[in-house]
Amino acid sequence: MGDREPLAVVKALKAWRHWLEGAKHPFLIRTDHCNLESTWVVRRLNPRQARWDMFFTSFVFTLSYRPGSQNVKAEALSRLYDTEERPMDPTPILPASCLVAPVVWELDVDIEQALRTEPAPLQCPAGHLYVLSDVRDRLISWAHTSPSSGHPGIGRTVRCLSGKYWWPTLGKDMRVYVSSCSVCAQCKAPRPLPRGKLQPLPVPQRPWSHLSVDFLTDLPPSQGNTTILVVVDRFSKSCRLLPLPSIPTDLQTAEALFTHVFRHYGVPEDIVSDWGPQFTSRVWRAFMERLGVSVSLTSGFHPESNEQVERVNQDVCRFLRSYCQDQPGEWAAFVP
């Protein structure tokens, strides 16, 4: 008998010591290791086991052997659940009545035509399209540079394709292409991981109940707008981008939120923002107090406190730089 089997008993007794030590009635410990039931008392103990034996004297219990096949509750924590024995029916997120038409990508027709001359290999996963070598470059370029993608990183681009397409060197080809993308090199900044432990904000219980807001300012004039009000739902990570002619006042900020956010998603419970004058004025506080919304301000010069909206700001700036670097005055056409 080794030390791991009695160690499990020691850990359990320490975890429930406040319930079991000094109990009026003896209790039963069931184990699937039969040696614990008999040889623990008669065999010679090593120093560690002797200390455990002294610890056991504080409790009144009996060890009982139960085979692992019958010790279901304890075995379930250490066994891999086999889904093949009990097939699970996946529940769709959207019902069939909400699906207007299937999504067909632009290059699907070319890929299917190429497969007529060269069939997919046997190692191609089921439900995936095998992409021939003469179509791969176009598919990678479309998945990375299309406006619907927005020049994502290597991981996001691979996940975008790997759910539907397959070829043996997909990850390697994607890594080479994204690493050599000139637009990404010009428009993206390195993001090293900060030191220390993260202290995220608490997760809300429902969508659009807790919001994070911020401004993107000093943008080139586009359709009369130079500012974007960014509103992020901390639960679903959904965002609303509101183009504005200039940096708004506190009253204009309240009107924009009420018209474009509160009217569609309801009044939130809390709004997180920085210490901008729009969010610290008496008008803003009175407006939020009237609606029953709590105001949370981040610490000064620490944008990481409002990390979700700051991350969206980075993605929006990266997207606009990637597609509007030749015509910076056209960015408003890309903001929904």
Coordinates of C-alpha atoms in Angstrom, one line a residue:
M1 CA 0.0 0.0 0.0
G2 CA 1.3 3.4 -1.0
D3 CA 0.8 6.8 0.5
R4 CA -1.8 8.1 -2.0
E5 CA -4.7 6.0 -0.8
P6 CA -4.5 7.1 2.9
L7 CA -3.7 10.6 1.8
A8 CA -7.2 10.8 0.2
V9 CA -8.7 9.9 3.6
V10 CA -6.5 12.5 5.4
K11 CA -7.5 15.3 2.9
A12 CA -11.2 14.4 3.3
L13 CA -11.0 14.5 7.1
K14 CA -9.2 17.8 7.1
A15 CA -11.8 19.3 4.7
W16 CA -14.7 18.3 6.9
R17 CA -12.9 18.4 10.2
H18 CA -15.3 21.1 11.7
W19 CA -18.1 18.6 11.1
L20 CA -16.5 15.3 12.0
E21 CA -14.1 15.9 14.9
G22 CA -15.9 15.4 18.2
A23 CA -19.1 14.1 16.5
K24 CA -21.5 12.3 18.7
H25 CA -21.9 9.3 16.3
P26 CA -19.3 7.4 14.4
F27 CA -19.2 7.8 10.7
L28 CA -18.3 5.5 7.7
I29 CA -15.7 6.1 5.1
R30 CA -16.1 4.1 1.9
T31 CA -13.0 3.5 -0.3
D32 CA -12.3 1.4 -3.4
H33 CA -8.8 0.4 -2.0
C34 CA -9.4 -2.8 0.0
N35 CA -5.9 -2.7 1.7
L36 CA -7.0 0.4 3.7
E37 CA -9.7 -1.7 5.4
S38 CA -7.4 -4.4 6.9
T39 CA -3.7 -3.8 6.5
W40 CA -3.6 -0.2 7.9
V41 CA -3.7 -1.5 11.4
V42 CA -1.5 -4.5 11.2
R43 CA 1.4 -3.4 8.9
R44 CA 4.4 -1.4 9.9
L45 CA 4.0 2.2 9.2
N46 CA 6.5 4.7 7.8
P47 CA 7.0 8.0 9.6
R48 CA 4.5 9.8 7.4
Q49 CA 1.8 7.2 7.9
A50 CA 2.5 7.2 11.6
R51 CA 1.7 10.9 11.7
W52 CA -1.5 10.2 9.8
D53 CA -2.4 7.5 12.2
M54 CA -2.1 9.9 15.1
F55 CA -4.3 12.3 13.2
F56 CA -7.0 9.6 12.8
T57 CA -7.3 9.2 16.6
S58 CA -9.2 12.5 16.7
F59 CA -12.1 10.9 14.8
V60 CA -14.4 7.9 15.3
F61 CA -14.9 6.2 12.0
T62 CA -14.9 2.9 10.2
L63 CA -13.2 2.2 6.8
S64 CA -15.4 0.1 4.5
Y65 CA -14.4 -1.3 1.1
R66 CA -16.6 -0.6 -1.9
P67 CA -15.6 -1.6 -5.5
G68 CA -14.9 1.3 -7.8
S69 CA -17.8 0.3 -10.1
Q70 CA -20.2 0.8 -7.2
N71 CA -18.5 3.9 -5.7
V72 CA -20.1 6.0 -8.4
K73 CA -20.1 9.4 -6.7
A74 CA -16.4 9.4 -5.9
E75 CA -15.4 7.7 -9.2
A76 CA -17.2 10.4 -11.3
L77 CA -14.7 13.0 -10.2
S78 CA -11.7 11.0 -11.5
R79 CA -13.2 9.4 -14.6
L80 CA -13.6 10.8 -18.1
Y81 CA -17.3 11.0 -19.0
D82 CA -18.0 8.9 -22.1
T83 CA -20.4 10.8 -24.3
E84 CA -20.8 7.9 -26.7
E85 CA -22.8 5.9 -24.2
R86 CA -25.3 8.7 -23.7
P87 CA -25.6 10.7 -26.9
M88 CA -26.5 14.3 -26.2
D89 CA -28.7 16.3 -28.5
P90 CA -27.2 19.7 -29.0
T91 CA -29.6 22.6 -28.4
P92 CA -29.3 25.2 -31.2
I93 CA -28.8 28.8 -30.1
L94 CA -31.1 30.1 -32.8
P95 CA -34.3 28.3 -33.8
A96 CA -34.8 27.3 -37.4
S97 CA -37.4 30.0 -37.8
C98 CA -34.7 32.7 -37.3
L99 CA -32.4 31.3 -40.0
V100 CA -33.1 33.2 -43.2
A101 CA -30.5 31.5 -45.4
P102 CA -27.2 29.6 -44.9
V103 CA -24.0 31.5 -44.9
V104 CA -22.0 30.8 -48.2
W105 CA -18.5 32.2 -48.4
E106 CA -17.3 33.7 -51.6
L107 CA -14.7 31.1 -52.4
D108 CA -16.8 28.0 -51.6
V109 CA -17.8 27.6 -55.3
D110 CA -14.2 27.7 -56.5
I111 CA -13.2 25.2 -53.8
E112 CA -16.0 22.8 -54.7
Q113 CA -15.1 23.0 -58.4
A114 CA -11.5 22.2 -57.6
L115 CA -12.5 19.2 -55.6
R116 CA -14.1 17.6 -58.7
T117 CA -10.7 17.1 -60.3
E118 CA -8.9 16.1 -57.0
P119 CA -10.9 14.5 -54.2
A120 CA -10.2 15.2 -50.6
P121 CA -7.7 12.9 -48.8
L122 CA -8.9 10.4 -46.2
Q123 CA -7.5 12.3 -43.2
C124 CA -9.8 15.3 -44.0
P125 CA -12.2 15.7 -41.0
A126 CA -15.9 15.1 -41.7
G127 CA -17.9 18.2 -42.4
H128 CA -14.8 20.2 -43.6
L129 CA -13.9 21.3 -47.1
Y130 CA -10.5 20.3 -48.4
V131 CA -8.7 23.3 -49.9
L132 CA -6.4 22.6 -52.8
S133 CA -3.0 24.4 -53.0
D134 CA -4.1 26.8 -55.9
V135 CA -7.0 28.2 -53.8
R136 CA -5.3 28.4 -50.4
D137 CA -3.6 31.8 -50.9
R138 CA -6.8 33.4 -52.0
L139 CA -8.7 31.9 -49.1
I140 CA -6.2 33.0 -46.5
S141 CA -6.1 36.5 -48.0
W142 CA -9.8 36.8 -48.0
A143 CA -10.2 35.5 -44.4
H144 CA -7.5 37.9 -43.1
T145 CA -8.1 41.1 -45.1
S146 CA -11.8 41.2 -45.7
P147 CA -13.7 44.0 -43.9
S148 CA -15.7 41.4 -42.1
S149 CA -12.5 40.0 -40.5
G150 CA -10.5 43.1 -39.9
H151 CA -6.9 41.8 -40.1
P152 CA -7.1 39.6 -37.0
G153 CA -4.1 37.8 -35.4
I154 CA -2.9 34.3 -36.1
G155 CA -5.1 32.5 -33.6
R156 CA -8.3 34.2 -34.6
T157 CA -7.7 33.8 -38.3
V158 CA -7.0 30.1 -37.8
R159 CA -10.1 29.6 -35.8
C160 CA -12.1 31.5 -38.5
L161 CA -11.0 28.9 -41.1
S162 CA -10.5 25.7 -39.2
G163 CA -14.2 25.2 -38.4
K164 CA -15.1 24.9 -42.1
Y165 CA -11.9 24.3 -44.1
W166 CA -8.9 21.9 -43.8
W167 CA -5.6 21.2 -45.3
P168 CA -2.5 19.7 -43.7
T169 CA -0.5 22.9 -43.3
L170 CA -3.3 25.3 -42.4
G171 CA -1.8 26.6 -39.2
K172 CA 1.7 26.9 -40.7
D173 CA 0.5 28.8 -43.8
M174 CA -1.6 31.1 -41.7
R175 CA 1.2 31.9 -39.4
V176 CA 3.5 32.8 -42.4
Y177 CA 0.9 35.0 -44.0
V178 CA -0.2 36.9 -41.0
S179 CA 3.4 37.4 -39.8
S180 CA 4.3 38.9 -43.2
C181 CA 1.2 41.1 -43.6
S182 CA 2.4 44.7 -44.2
V183 CA -0.8 46.3 -43.1
C184 CA -0.7 44.5 -39.7
A185 CA 3.0 45.6 -39.3
Q186 CA 2.0 49.2 -39.9
C187 CA -1.2 49.4 -38.0
K188 CA -0.8 47.1 -34.9
A189 CA 1.2 47.8 -31.8
P190 CA 2.9 45.1 -29.7
R191 CA 0.9 44.1 -26.6
P192 CA 3.1 42.5 -24.0
L193 CA 1.5 40.9 -21.0
P194 CA 1.6 43.2 -17.9
R195 CA 3.1 42.1 -14.7
G196 CA 1.0 41.1 -11.7
K197 CA -2.3 39.3 -11.3
L198 CA -5.4 40.5 -13.1
Q199 CA -8.3 41.8 -11.1
P200 CA -11.3 41.8 -13.5
L201 CA -14.6 43.4 -12.9
P202 CA -17.4 41.1 -11.6
V203 CA -19.4 39.3 -14.4
P204 CA -23.0 40.7 -14.7
Q205 CA -26.0 38.4 -14.6
R206 CA -27.7 39.5 -17.8
P207 CA -27.0 41.4 -21.0
W208 CA -26.8 45.2 -21.1
S209 CA -27.1 45.6 -17.3
H210 CA -23.5 46.8 -16.8
L211 CA -21.9 49.0 -19.4
S212 CA -18.4 50.4 -20.1
V213 CA -18.2 53.7 -22.0
D214 CA -15.3 55.7 -23.5
F215 CA -14.5 58.1 -26.4
L216 CA -12.3 57.8 -29.4
T217 CA -11.3 61.4 -30.2
D218 CA -9.2 63.4 -32.7
L219 CA -10.3 61.3 -35.7
P220 CA -10.0 62.8 -39.2
P221 CA -13.3 64.5 -40.2
S222 CA -15.6 62.0 -41.9
Q223 CA -19.2 62.9 -42.8
G224 CA -19.0 65.7 -40.2
N225 CA -17.8 63.4 -37.4
T226 CA -14.5 63.4 -35.5
T227 CA -15.4 61.4 -32.3
I228 CA -16.8 57.9 -31.6
L229 CA -18.7 57.1 -28.4
V230 CA -17.9 53.5 -27.6
V231 CA -20.4 51.5 -25.5
V232 CA -19.7 47.9 -24.5
D233 CA -21.9 45.4 -22.7
R234 CA -19.8 43.7 -20.1
F235 CA -21.9 40.5 -20.2
S236 CA -22.1 39.7 -23.9
K237 CA -19.2 41.9 -25.1
S238 CA -21.5 43.5 -27.6
C239 CA -20.7 47.1 -28.5
R240 CA -22.3 50.1 -30.0
L241 CA -20.3 52.7 -31.9
L242 CA -21.9 56.2 -32.1
P243 CA -20.2 58.7 -34.4
L244 CA -20.4 62.3 -33.0
P245 CA -19.4 65.7 -34.6
S246 CA -17.1 66.5 -31.7
I247 CA -16.4 65.7 -28.1
P248 CA -19.8 65.9 -26.5
T249 CA -20.9 67.6 -23.3
D250 CA -22.4 65.8 -20.4
L251 CA -25.9 66.5 -21.6
Q252 CA -25.1 65.4 -25.2
T253 CA -23.5 62.2 -23.8
A254 CA -26.6 61.4 -21.8
E255 CA -28.9 62.1 -24.8
A256 CA -26.8 59.8 -27.1
L257 CA -26.9 57.0 -24.6
F258 CA -30.6 57.4 -23.9
T259 CA -31.5 57.5 -27.6
H260 CA -29.2 54.8 -29.0
V261 CA -28.7 52.4 -26.1
F262 CA -31.2 52.7 -23.3
R263 CA -34.1 52.9 -25.7
H264 CA -33.2 49.6 -27.3
Y265 CA -31.7 47.6 -24.4
G266 CA -33.2 49.1 -21.3
V267 CA -31.7 51.2 -18.5
P268 CA -28.6 49.5 -17.1
E269 CA -27.6 49.1 -13.4
D270 CA -24.1 50.4 -13.6
I271 CA -21.9 52.3 -16.0
V272 CA -18.1 52.2 -15.8
S273 CA -16.1 55.2 -17.3
D274 CA -13.0 57.2 -16.8
W275 CA -12.7 60.6 -15.1
G276 CA -13.7 62.6 -18.2
P277 CA -15.6 65.8 -17.5
Q278 CA -18.7 64.3 -19.1
F279 CA -18.9 61.6 -16.4
T280 CA -18.0 63.7 -13.4
S281 CA -20.4 66.6 -13.8
R282 CA -23.4 67.3 -11.7
V283 CA -25.7 67.0 -14.7
W284 CA -24.4 63.5 -15.5
R285 CA -24.7 62.3 -11.9
A286 CA -28.2 63.8 -11.5
F287 CA -29.3 62.1 -14.8
M288 CA -27.9 58.7 -13.7
E289 CA -29.4 59.1 -10.2
R290 CA -32.8 59.8 -11.7
L291 CA -32.6 56.6 -13.7
G292 CA -31.3 54.6 -10.8
V293 CA -28.0 53.9 -12.5
S294 CA -24.8 53.6 -10.4
V295 CA -21.7 55.4 -11.7
S296 CA -18.3 53.7 -11.3
L297 CA -15.2 55.7 -12.1
T298 CA -11.8 54.0 -12.9
S299 CA -8.6 55.0 -11.1
G300 CA -6.6 57.8 -12.7
F301 CA -4.2 57.1 -15.5
H302 CA -5.0 53.4 -15.4
P303 CA -7.0 52.4 -18.5
E304 CA -6.7 48.7 -17.5
S305 CA -9.5 49.3 -15.0
N306 CA -12.0 49.6 -17.9
E307 CA -10.3 46.9 -19.9
Q308 CA -13.3 45.8 -22.1
V309 CA -14.0 49.1 -23.7
E310 CA -10.2 49.9 -24.0
R311 CA -9.8 46.6 -25.9
V312 CA -12.7 47.5 -28.2
N313 CA -11.0 50.9 -28.8
Q314 CA -7.9 49.1 -29.9
D315 CA -9.8 46.8 -32.3
V316 CA -11.7 49.7 -33.7
C317 CA -8.5 51.8 -34.3
R318 CA -6.8 48.8 -35.8
F319 CA -9.7 48.2 -38.1
L320 CA -10.0 51.8 -39.3
R321 CA -6.2 52.1 -39.8
S322 CA -6.2 48.9 -41.8
Y323 CA -8.9 50.0 -44.2
C324 CA -8.8 53.8 -44.2
Q325 CA -5.0 54.5 -44.3
D326 CA -5.3 55.7 -47.9
Q327 CA -8.6 57.5 -47.4
P328 CA -8.8 58.5 -43.7
G329 CA -11.8 60.7 -44.3
E330 CA -13.9 57.7 -45.1
W331 CA -13.8 56.0 -41.7
A332 CA -17.5 56.8 -40.9
A333 CA -18.6 54.5 -43.7
F334 CA -17.2 51.5 -41.8
V335 CA -18.9 52.4 -38.5
P336 CA -22.3 50.8 -38.3

